[in-house]
XYZ file of C-alpha atoms in Angstrom:
639
model
C 25.357 -112.062 41.016
C 25.876 -115.612 39.716
C 29.660 -115.661 40.207
C 29.518 -114.968 43.971
C 29.995 -117.871 46.294
C 27.505 -118.801 49.012
C 29.993 -117.689 51.711
C 30.324 -114.185 50.201
C 26.574 -113.706 50.091
C 26.356 -114.847 53.709
C 29.039 -112.381 54.820
C 27.217 -109.498 53.195
C 24.039 -110.404 55.033
C 25.926 -110.442 58.363
C 27.400 -106.960 57.669
C 24.002 -105.486 56.855
C 22.485 -106.891 59.999
C 25.335 -105.514 62.142
C 24.950 -102.007 60.658
C 21.204 -102.039 61.320
C 21.738 -103.096 64.962
C 24.352 -100.319 65.515
C 22.114 -97.622 64.041
C 19.199 -98.706 66.228
C 21.389 -98.759 69.332
C 22.778 -95.228 68.834
C 19.334 -93.882 68.018
C 17.999 -95.197 71.341
C 21.009 -93.764 73.195
C 20.341 -90.358 71.625
C 16.713 -90.404 72.723
C 17.765 -91.335 76.278
C 20.337 -88.450 76.450
C 17.809 -85.914 75.194
C 15.295 -87.025 77.832
C 17.940 -86.856 80.552
C 18.965 -83.287 79.609
C 15.382 -82.101 80.104
C 14.944 -83.700 83.542
C 18.451 -83.465 85.007
C 21.144 -80.769 84.896
C 24.132 -82.960 84.055
C 25.811 -80.653 81.450
C 29.624 -80.846 81.435
C 31.842 -77.924 82.393
C 32.348 -75.631 79.399
C 35.681 -75.891 77.555
C 35.312 -72.390 75.987
C 33.610 -69.304 77.442
C 29.859 -69.371 77.055
C 28.557 -67.289 74.115
C 24.931 -66.186 74.136
C 22.853 -67.689 71.368
C 20.983 -64.558 70.394
C 23.518 -62.283 68.625
C 21.207 -61.016 65.930
C 21.250 -57.307 65.013
C 17.517 -56.938 65.621
C 16.068 -56.139 69.005
C 14.635 -59.104 70.950
C 10.962 -59.774 70.601
C 8.714 -58.452 73.407
C 8.164 -61.926 74.872
C 11.872 -62.778 74.982
C 13.460 -63.271 78.396
C 17.055 -63.229 79.543
C 19.812 -65.089 77.722
C 19.421 -68.825 78.138
C 15.662 -68.738 78.668
C 13.888 -71.545 76.850
C 11.157 -69.101 75.697
C 13.674 -67.131 73.579
C 13.739 -68.031 69.907
C 16.775 -69.881 68.612
C 19.303 -67.879 66.608
C 21.396 -69.510 63.908
C 23.296 -66.363 62.844
C 27.005 -67.246 62.143
C 29.276 -66.310 65.044
C 32.654 -66.291 63.237
C 32.329 -62.814 61.704
C 33.754 -59.334 62.227
C 30.387 -58.048 63.412
C 31.899 -56.792 66.637
C 33.778 -54.233 64.527
C 30.615 -52.701 63.089
C 29.865 -49.103 64.110
C 26.935 -48.760 66.539
C 24.669 -47.360 63.808
C 25.044 -50.572 61.823
C 23.622 -52.552 64.724
C 20.297 -50.765 64.590
C 17.461 -52.362 62.691
C 17.124 -49.462 60.241
C 17.656 -48.670 56.551
C 21.274 -48.629 55.439
C 22.601 -45.055 55.572
C 26.174 -44.259 54.468
C 28.509 -42.849 57.066
C 30.054 -40.620 54.406
C 27.164 -38.700 52.806
C 27.083 -37.493 49.228
C 28.750 -34.154 48.557
C 26.755 -31.373 46.967
C 26.042 -31.924 43.267
C 28.150 -28.884 42.364
C 31.215 -30.816 43.586
C 30.865 -33.486 40.888
C 34.104 -32.351 39.184
C 36.020 -31.479 42.335
C 39.795 -31.814 42.065
C 41.098 -31.107 45.584
C 44.671 -30.103 44.724
C 43.658 -27.974 41.717
C 40.608 -26.321 43.237
C 39.978 -23.065 41.403
C 38.883 -21.242 44.576
C 41.920 -22.303 46.601
C 44.227 -21.385 43.720
C 43.307 -17.702 44.148
C 45.481 -17.628 47.278
C 48.662 -18.190 45.260
C 50.839 -16.150 42.901
C 49.666 -15.804 39.310
C 53.082 -15.222 37.759
C 54.478 -18.244 35.890
C 51.099 -19.984 36.479
C 52.146 -20.964 39.993
C 48.502 -20.684 41.081
C 47.677 -23.542 38.685
C 50.128 -25.936 40.355
C 49.173 -28.455 43.046
C 47.926 -26.764 46.221
C 46.222 -29.415 48.337
C 43.771 -28.871 51.204
C 45.025 -29.143 54.757
C 43.610 -31.867 57.015
C 40.921 -29.560 58.355
C 39.838 -28.596 54.824
C 39.430 -32.098 53.421
C 35.937 -33.133 52.414
C 34.394 -35.981 54.379
C 31.791 -36.791 51.764
C 31.568 -38.779 48.538
C 31.780 -37.008 45.181
C 28.613 -37.708 43.140
C 28.515 -38.468 39.435
C 26.432 -35.965 37.460
C 22.794 -36.869 36.977
C 22.325 -39.197 34.004
C 25.904 -40.512 34.112
C 26.421 -43.562 31.865
C 29.226 -46.069 31.502
C 31.662 -44.711 28.889
C 31.828 -46.195 25.420
C 34.265 -49.069 25.083
C 37.632 -48.623 23.441
C 38.277 -47.962 20.553
C 34.791 -46.464 20.092
C 35.452 -44.167 23.059
C 38.279 -42.507 21.132
C 35.624 -41.015 18.863
C 32.761 -40.214 21.268
C 31.637 -39.634 24.854
C 28.307 -39.122 26.630
C 27.348 -35.505 27.222
C 25.914 -36.413 30.643
C 29.361 -37.597 31.789
C 31.148 -34.331 30.895
C 28.356 -31.741 30.664
C 30.432 -28.932 29.122
C 29.811 -27.505 25.665
C 32.334 -24.658 25.777
C 34.988 -26.432 23.697
C 32.403 -27.486 21.118
C 31.717 -23.783 20.574
C 35.166 -22.289 21.144
C 37.044 -24.856 19.012
C 34.284 -25.587 16.514
C 36.355 -24.577 13.482
C 39.345 -26.583 14.692
C 37.472 -29.887 15.074
C 38.516 -30.611 18.656
C 35.061 -31.722 19.713
C 31.501 -31.535 18.403
C 28.220 -31.914 20.222
C 25.245 -33.800 18.808
C 22.106 -34.588 20.834
C 23.277 -36.709 23.789
C 26.970 -37.148 22.993
C 30.219 -35.528 21.971
C 32.165 -36.531 18.866
C 35.943 -36.144 18.570
C 36.943 -35.766 14.901
C 40.642 -35.840 15.843
C 41.285 -32.248 14.911
C 43.577 -29.767 16.583
C 44.682 -26.178 16.259
C 47.739 -27.162 14.215
C 46.332 -30.271 12.528
C 43.093 -29.295 10.791
C 43.254 -32.497 8.706
C 43.118 -34.597 11.867
C 45.575 -36.102 14.326
C 46.180 -39.216 12.206
C 47.342 -37.169 9.221
C 49.456 -34.953 11.497
C 51.162 -38.001 13.019
C 51.794 -39.340 9.519
C 53.600 -36.071 8.753
C 55.768 -36.536 11.848
C 56.403 -40.141 10.762
C 57.933 -38.850 7.533
C 60.557 -37.013 9.584
C 61.376 -39.603 12.292
C 60.668 -43.341 12.514
C 57.531 -43.990 14.548
C 57.083 -47.635 13.533
C 60.269 -49.547 14.410
C 59.609 -49.752 18.185
C 62.381 -47.333 19.141
C 59.784 -44.732 20.190
C 57.356 -46.077 22.772
C 56.702 -43.387 25.416
C 55.731 -39.796 24.617
C 54.876 -36.642 26.547
C 52.217 -34.239 25.251
C 52.445 -30.835 26.947
C 49.298 -28.729 26.833
C 47.400 -31.638 25.347
C 43.925 -30.248 24.640
C 41.564 -33.226 24.446
C 44.602 -35.505 23.815
C 43.829 -36.424 20.212
C 47.565 -36.659 19.490
C 47.979 -39.276 22.226
C 44.731 -41.010 21.229
C 45.894 -41.629 17.662
C 49.454 -42.563 18.648
C 48.037 -45.619 20.436
C 47.335 -47.330 17.107
C 51.104 -47.134 16.501
C 51.935 -48.760 19.856
C 53.146 -45.438 21.261
C 51.891 -44.584 24.746
C 51.588 -40.873 25.471
C 51.306 -39.160 28.823
C 49.207 -36.055 28.152
C 48.767 -33.141 30.530
C 47.204 -29.706 30.638
C 46.291 -27.305 33.455
C 42.854 -27.308 34.998
C 40.394 -25.049 33.161
C 42.675 -23.405 30.583
C 39.978 -24.758 28.309
C 36.988 -26.209 30.121
C 37.302 -29.957 30.873
C 40.013 -30.743 28.300
C 41.780 -33.350 30.467
C 38.409 -34.689 31.586
C 37.474 -35.243 27.932
C 40.757 -37.080 27.348
C 40.117 -39.455 30.248
C 36.518 -40.025 29.204
C 37.888 -41.056 25.803
C 40.101 -43.686 27.426
C 43.355 -41.796 26.789
C 46.078 -41.384 29.464
C 46.086 -37.833 30.829
C 46.685 -35.808 33.992
C 46.104 -32.309 35.251
C 49.486 -30.591 35.183
C 51.378 -27.432 34.276
C 54.925 -26.238 33.703
C 55.336 -23.534 36.330
C 57.863 -23.748 39.184
C 57.950 -27.448 40.091
C 59.382 -30.333 38.133
C 56.953 -32.518 36.236
C 56.128 -35.635 38.330
C 58.197 -37.995 36.152
C 61.738 -39.346 36.475
C 64.667 -38.305 34.328
C 65.183 -40.078 30.984
C 61.524 -41.127 30.889
C 60.218 -40.259 27.416
C 61.350 -41.129 23.911
C 59.546 -38.107 22.511
C 58.026 -34.845 23.806
C 55.512 -32.761 21.889
C 53.991 -29.282 21.915
C 51.347 -28.289 19.388
C 50.501 -24.666 20.098
C 50.604 -25.545 23.786
C 51.050 -21.881 24.852
C 54.133 -22.637 26.954
C 56.663 -19.734 26.819
C 59.691 -21.857 25.959
C 62.023 -18.902 25.488
C 61.314 -17.215 28.836
C 62.863 -17.698 32.299
C 66.307 -18.447 30.819
C 64.938 -21.508 29.043
C 63.844 -23.165 32.307
C 60.961 -25.103 30.727
C 63.100 -26.536 27.929
C 65.623 -27.618 30.573
C 62.813 -29.576 32.240
C 61.910 -31.218 28.925
C 65.607 -32.077 28.561
C 65.550 -33.728 32.011
C 62.658 -36.066 31.166
C 63.829 -36.885 27.611
C 65.816 -40.054 27.035
C 69.279 -39.864 25.469
C 68.575 -39.566 21.747
C 64.970 -38.507 22.394
C 63.025 -36.031 20.251
C 61.297 -32.733 20.942
C 58.566 -31.760 18.455
C 57.187 -28.231 18.201
C 54.370 -27.034 15.947
C 52.578 -23.721 16.108
C 54.018 -20.326 17.023
C 56.711 -19.463 16.186
C 57.329 -22.335 13.705
C 56.665 -21.282 10.108
C 55.841 -17.779 11.278
C 56.621 -16.416 7.808
C 53.362 -17.996 6.624
C 51.126 -17.573 9.662
C 52.124 -14.304 11.323
C 49.054 -12.379 10.195
C 46.661 -15.094 11.452
C 48.529 -15.215 14.768
C 48.088 -11.424 15.095
C 51.720 -10.886 15.998
C 54.531 -8.993 14.344
C 57.231 -10.626 12.258
C 59.885 -9.244 14.552
C 58.247 -10.695 17.645
C 57.860 -14.169 16.154
C 61.352 -14.180 14.689
C 62.809 -13.217 18.070
C 60.833 -16.009 19.768
C 62.093 -18.632 17.353
C 65.670 -17.376 17.597
C 65.460 -17.634 21.394
C 64.215 -21.239 21.237
C 66.939 -22.179 18.749
C 69.610 -20.678 21.023
C 68.383 -22.526 24.113
C 68.172 -25.814 22.203
C 71.789 -25.421 21.027
C 72.913 -24.624 24.556
C 71.336 -27.944 25.660
C 73.360 -29.664 22.905
C 70.217 -30.571 20.989
C 70.482 -30.995 17.241
C 67.772 -29.604 15.003
C 66.896 -32.484 12.699
C 64.151 -31.127 10.483
C 61.760 -28.251 10.005
C 59.121 -28.973 7.416
C 56.219 -26.588 7.056
C 54.585 -26.288 10.503
C 56.650 -28.988 12.293
C 60.146 -28.644 13.772
C 62.034 -31.523 15.436
C 65.119 -31.443 17.674
C 67.072 -34.431 19.034
C 68.791 -34.735 22.388
C 72.348 -36.196 22.286
C 72.843 -39.828 23.272
C 75.497 -38.786 25.829
C 77.147 -35.662 27.183
C 80.751 -36.262 26.175
C 80.799 -33.451 23.613
C 78.421 -31.344 25.652
C 80.840 -31.231 28.570
C 83.507 -29.937 26.247
C 81.387 -27.172 24.733
C 80.530 -25.723 28.138
C 83.563 -23.570 27.381
C 81.493 -22.008 24.582
C 78.086 -22.130 26.245
C 78.675 -20.703 29.688
C 75.005 -21.164 30.428
C 73.369 -23.413 31.413
C 75.903 -25.328 33.449
C 75.259 -28.899 34.551
C 73.312 -29.358 37.774
C 75.617 -30.327 40.658
C 75.325 -34.125 40.915
C 75.830 -34.093 44.680
C 73.020 -31.592 45.239
C 70.210 -32.964 43.101
C 68.734 -36.369 42.318
C 67.571 -36.137 38.666
C 64.701 -38.570 39.387
C 63.388 -36.599 42.350
C 60.264 -34.834 41.139
C 57.653 -34.521 43.883
C 57.331 -30.841 44.839
C 60.896 -30.390 43.608
C 61.711 -26.959 42.198
C 63.057 -26.637 38.681
C 66.475 -25.050 38.388
C 68.184 -23.285 35.510
C 70.759 -25.983 35.010
C 71.117 -28.979 32.727
C 70.570 -32.518 34.042
C 73.773 -34.493 33.517
C 73.411 -37.841 31.767
C 75.165 -40.937 33.187
C 78.780 -41.331 32.153
C 79.590 -42.838 28.763
C 82.999 -44.100 27.655
C 82.489 -43.585 23.918
C 80.759 -40.893 21.864
C 78.614 -43.607 20.250
C 77.425 -45.017 23.599
C 73.933 -44.369 24.918
C 74.217 -42.864 28.381
C 72.626 -45.120 30.973
C 72.388 -48.067 28.549
C 70.643 -48.922 25.287
C 66.940 -49.692 25.507
C 65.372 -52.620 23.680
C 62.729 -51.807 21.105
C 59.071 -52.307 21.831
C 57.582 -54.865 22.542
C 60.778 -56.611 23.709
C 61.331 -53.628 26.001
C 58.456 -54.749 28.234
C 60.233 -57.844 29.567
C 63.902 -57.054 28.835
C 65.922 -56.232 31.956
C 65.921 -52.395 32.127
C 69.272 -50.560 31.927
C 68.776 -49.024 35.379
C 68.817 -52.564 36.813
C 71.684 -53.815 34.651
C 73.788 -50.852 35.730
C 73.279 -51.718 39.407
C 72.144 -48.160 40.167
C 69.137 -49.315 42.238
C 70.219 -50.996 45.437
C 68.641 -54.377 46.095
C 67.100 -54.850 42.629
C 68.788 -57.359 40.356
C 67.996 -58.958 37.016
C 66.775 -62.061 38.875
C 64.479 -59.909 41.052
C 63.043 -58.303 37.946
C 62.442 -61.584 36.129
C 60.871 -63.132 39.228
C 58.627 -60.109 39.766
C 57.412 -60.252 36.162
C 56.452 -63.927 36.538
C 54.882 -63.313 39.951
C 52.534 -60.662 38.575
C 51.659 -62.777 35.577
C 50.328 -65.388 38.017
C 48.627 -62.816 40.218
C 46.791 -61.132 37.360
C 45.683 -64.541 36.067
C 44.270 -65.174 39.569
C 42.525 -61.783 39.574
C 40.804 -62.669 36.320
C 39.361 -65.813 37.896
C 37.931 -63.656 40.708
C 36.712 -60.642 38.717
C 34.912 -61.647 35.542
C 34.821 -57.991 34.430
C 38.628 -57.857 34.422
C 38.666 -61.073 32.402
C 36.175 -59.602 29.920
C 38.178 -57.836 27.213
C 37.076 -54.244 26.825
C 35.043 -53.939 30.037
C 37.796 -51.855 31.651
C 39.945 -49.234 29.952
C 41.553 -46.819 32.463
C 43.430 -48.625 35.263
C 45.431 -47.337 38.215
C 48.113 -49.206 40.150
C 48.575 -47.291 43.418
C 51.879 -48.937 44.383
C 53.402 -50.188 41.150
C 56.979 -51.087 42.272
C 58.460 -52.516 39.028
C 55.292 -52.269 36.943
C 54.544 -56.005 36.966
C 50.776 -55.539 37.250
C 50.690 -53.332 34.140
C 53.083 -55.591 32.245
C 50.821 -58.594 32.844
C 47.951 -56.668 31.224
C 49.924 -55.372 28.229
C 48.041 -57.584 25.768
C 44.638 -56.345 26.983
C 42.927 -53.210 25.600
C 43.765 -51.217 28.744
C 46.297 -48.654 29.897
C 47.661 -48.475 33.437
C 48.787 -45.404 35.355
C 51.649 -46.764 37.473
C 52.158 -44.825 40.705
C 55.385 -44.901 42.669
C 54.965 -43.265 46.059
C 57.053 -40.177 46.694
C 58.899 -41.804 49.610
C 59.573 -45.178 47.914
C 63.081 -46.530 48.363
C 64.454 -47.361 45.921
C 62.713 -45.075 43.443
C 61.538 -47.451 40.712
C 59.526 -45.170 38.398
C 62.486 -44.936 36.021
C 62.383 -48.726 35.623
C 58.694 -48.560 34.741
C 59.388 -46.063 31.966
C 62.300 -48.142 30.693
C 59.817 -50.998 30.286
C 57.754 -48.832 27.921
C 55.052 -48.114 30.513
C 53.924 -44.795 32.010
C 53.335 -43.528 35.520
C 53.720 -40.729 38.029
C 54.794 -39.944 41.566
C 52.121 -39.583 44.231
C 51.644 -39.200 47.974
C 48.390 -40.973 48.873
C 47.912 -38.719 51.880
C 46.998 -36.167 49.189
C 44.600 -36.203 46.266
C 45.688 -37.209 42.775
C 45.901 -34.652 39.958
C 42.954 -36.011 38.062
C 39.217 -35.582 37.723
C 36.574 -37.620 39.532
C 35.597 -40.851 37.786
C 38.933 -41.265 35.993
C 39.498 -45.001 36.499
C 37.515 -48.175 35.817
C 39.655 -50.281 38.164
C 42.060 -49.380 40.971
C 44.677 -51.846 42.209
C 46.226 -51.275 45.641
C 49.033 -53.605 46.724
C 50.084 -53.097 50.374
C 49.127 -49.408 50.184
C 47.361 -49.343 53.552
C 50.212 -51.070 55.352
C 52.625 -48.623 53.696
C 50.609 -45.582 54.863
C 49.760 -46.870 58.335
C 50.465 -44.005 60.727
C 51.001 -41.492 57.909
C 47.368 -40.577 57.257
C 43.854 -41.847 57.819
C 42.595 -44.973 56.042
C 39.263 -43.231 55.428
C 40.968 -40.373 53.548
C 42.721 -42.774 51.185
C 39.483 -44.667 50.572
C 37.576 -41.456 49.923
C 40.169 -40.447 47.333
C 39.922 -43.881 45.705
C 36.142 -43.440 45.637
C 36.481 -39.965 44.077
C 38.570 -41.157 41.126
C 36.718 -44.464 40.575
C 33.843 -44.609 38.111
C 30.390 -45.848 39.119
C 30.328 -49.649 38.770
C 34.121 -49.622 38.793
C 36.155 -52.085 40.851
C 38.800 -52.121 43.556
C 41.367 -54.868 44.045
C 43.104 -54.360 47.393
C 45.718 -56.832 48.623
C 47.154 -56.390 52.091
C 47.482 -57.984 55.511
C 44.209 -59.518 56.681
C 43.996 -57.189 59.704
C 44.099 -54.154 57.429
C 41.534 -55.667 55.077
C 39.015 -56.370 57.849
C 39.027 -52.664 58.742
C 38.838 -51.626 55.096
C 35.951 -53.985 54.363
C 34.051 -52.571 57.299
C 34.376 -49.048 55.903
C 33.529 -50.060 52.327
C 30.517 -52.130 53.390
C 28.891 -49.857 55.890
C 30.241 -46.368 55.354
C 30.717 -46.180 51.576
C 28.075 -48.628 50.271
C 30.322 -50.875 48.204
C 29.738 -54.529 47.436
C 32.862 -56.316 48.577
C 34.293 -59.592 49.759
C 37.586 -60.873 51.113
C 39.099 -63.779 49.197
C 42.210 -65.886 49.569
C 45.648 -65.087 48.251
C 46.537 -66.884 44.988
C 48.745 -69.268 46.980
C 45.908 -70.388 49.219
C 44.272 -69.701 52.583
C 47.377 -70.038 54.769
C 48.845 -66.658 53.800
C 48.058 -63.642 56.009
C 47.890 -61.550 52.855
C 44.342 -61.543 51.482
C 42.511 -59.747 48.682
C 39.454 -57.496 48.730
C 37.297 -57.383 45.621
C 34.938 -54.411 45.784
C 32.490 -52.831 43.380
C 31.330 -49.225 43.526
C 27.566 -49.078 43.198
C 25.896 -46.848 40.646
C 24.563 -43.606 42.073
C 24.452 -40.001 40.863
C 23.512 -36.523 41.950
C 19.801 -35.757 41.749
C 18.413 -34.054 38.662
C 18.680 -30.279 38.733
C 15.647 -28.141 37.985
C 15.737 -26.482 34.600
C 18.361 -28.854 33.147
C 18.720 -28.256 29.394
C 20.931 -30.438 27.198
C 20.403 -28.567 23.957
C 23.282 -26.606 22.449
C-alpha cells in the first residue's frame, strides 16, 4: 500500500520469513519423532489406564491379532459413550430387535385397570366391577401395545372435533345404535360427529346455547366443567369454543369406545364411573357439572352420588341435569316408564338437592339447573331441619383426598366464611385472568411451603422452559401438530399454563403421594387434571396423547416400581409418531435412553438443560416410531 513506510514493509518481510523457518523446523522434528517411534521403544509411561483401540461392536476380522498388534485395523469409534451400559444383545452384529416385543393385535385397545376380563372377578352391584382394578406385578404385560393396522395420525384440531379415521377406532356399534341421535356416523374410511346427543337432537351447540340462556357461560366465571357419562363428549367438544374446559368421563364399554372416540376427537376425557370410590379430582374443582341422560341413579344410595358431585363443585357452582326424570310429563311414554315412577325419581332428587343446601335456579323444558351455596353458614344452621346428611368429620377426612378413597354419605364442609356473602375458600378471578392470578388456596396459606412468590416464580420458570422446549422440538413449536398433552408430574400446572395460548389441552397429573397436594391449585387456575400413581396404568385408552412431559418422575418413583413399567405405560398411551420430553437427573436419563433406544425402538437424544451444560438435570427428547399390528385376514371396513 502506498502509505506504508519502508520500515513497515521490511518488518512484515522479517515476520513472514520467521514463520516459514518455524514451520519447517517443527515439520522436520515431527518426521524425526515418527521415525524414532518405529525403531525404538521410547514411549512415556501412561498417565491414564490404557484403553484398547478396537471397541467396535462388530467381531474382529479373521486376520486381526491381539490388542495392540500393528496388523489390526485402526478404530476411530468414539470412546466417551454409554456403550458399556448396552445389553449383551445390542453388542451383536445383528438386526435391531426390540427387547419388549409387540403384544398380540387383539390387545390394541387394552386398558390394564379397566380390563373387561379382570372386572368379572368383582361385585356387579353399584358398578363396582367397572371401577379401577389394576393387574398385580405378576400380571403386568411386558410387551408393547400395537396400533391397529392402518392407523393414521388424527385430524388436526378443530377439524378433529368433527371427524376421525375409522382405522384408528374400528368400531361401528355407536354409528348403528345411536344413528337416530346423531352421536356418530360412518362414511367410507372415517367417522363424522354431527354433535348430536340423546337429549340434544339439534346438536350440542344449540343445547349449550339453551343452557347459556339460563346461566352466564360467557363472562369467564365458568371455566371448568365435569361431564358425567359423557358419550362421545360432544358437550365438552363444543364448550371449548366458549373457553370452557370440560373433563368428560364414562365407564369402559357401556357404549363401545365412547371415551376412545372423545380422545380421538381431541377432547379431554377419561375412563371413569361413579360407584364406590371418589372421583379422582380434588374438592371445589369444577364450576359446573353436567348429566345428560347419563344413566346415573342420583336418587339411590341415600344420595351418595350427588354428595360426590357436591364435593367436587366449587362454592356457587352449578349442577345441570337433562333427561329422565326432567320434563317427564312430556316424555314418559317414550321413556317407557310410568308417571308415578318418574315423579318419584324427580321428587327424590329434589329432596337430596335441598338437603345439600342447593338452590334450584331454573327448569326450562328438558333442562334443570341447581346452584351450590357460596358458603355453609346457613347450611350449618339448617342441619336442625335436615338431619341427614351431616357434615363429614373434618378431622377424619381430607376433602381433596381422592385416590382409592371411598365415598361416604356425608356432606363435604366448605372452608369457613365470616359473612353470608363471602365465597368459602376465596373468590376466584374470571378466565383468562384466573390462569396467572394467585389461587385462593395459596393466598389462604393452606398449602405449606407454597407462597404467592413461589407461584409467580414457577409460572415464569415454566414459561422459559416451554420456550426452550419449542427450540428443541419443532413439532411442539408447530401450532396444531399436537393436541392431547399429558404432564405426568404437574406440581402447580406451570407447563400447561405456558401452553394456554396454543391449540392444545393438557391433562395435569398430581401423584397420589404428592406433598403438598397441589391439584386443587391447578383447578383454581382454570386447568384440569387428575390423581395418578405411575406404578399403575392410567384410566385411558392406548394412543391417547400426542406428547407426554415427565419432570423428575423417574427420580420420584425410584425404588417404588420398575423404570421399564413406567416407560411401557408411557408407550401404551402415546400415539405413533408422538413425543416424550423427560427431564431428570443425568444418571436416570442415561438408563432411560438405553431402554428407549434399544428395547423400545424410539429415536431419542439427551440435550442440555435450558440453563446450560453445567446442570446435572438434562432433557430427553424422544419420538415413538410408527408401527402397527399386521393386517388381519378377512378385514372388512364396510358398514
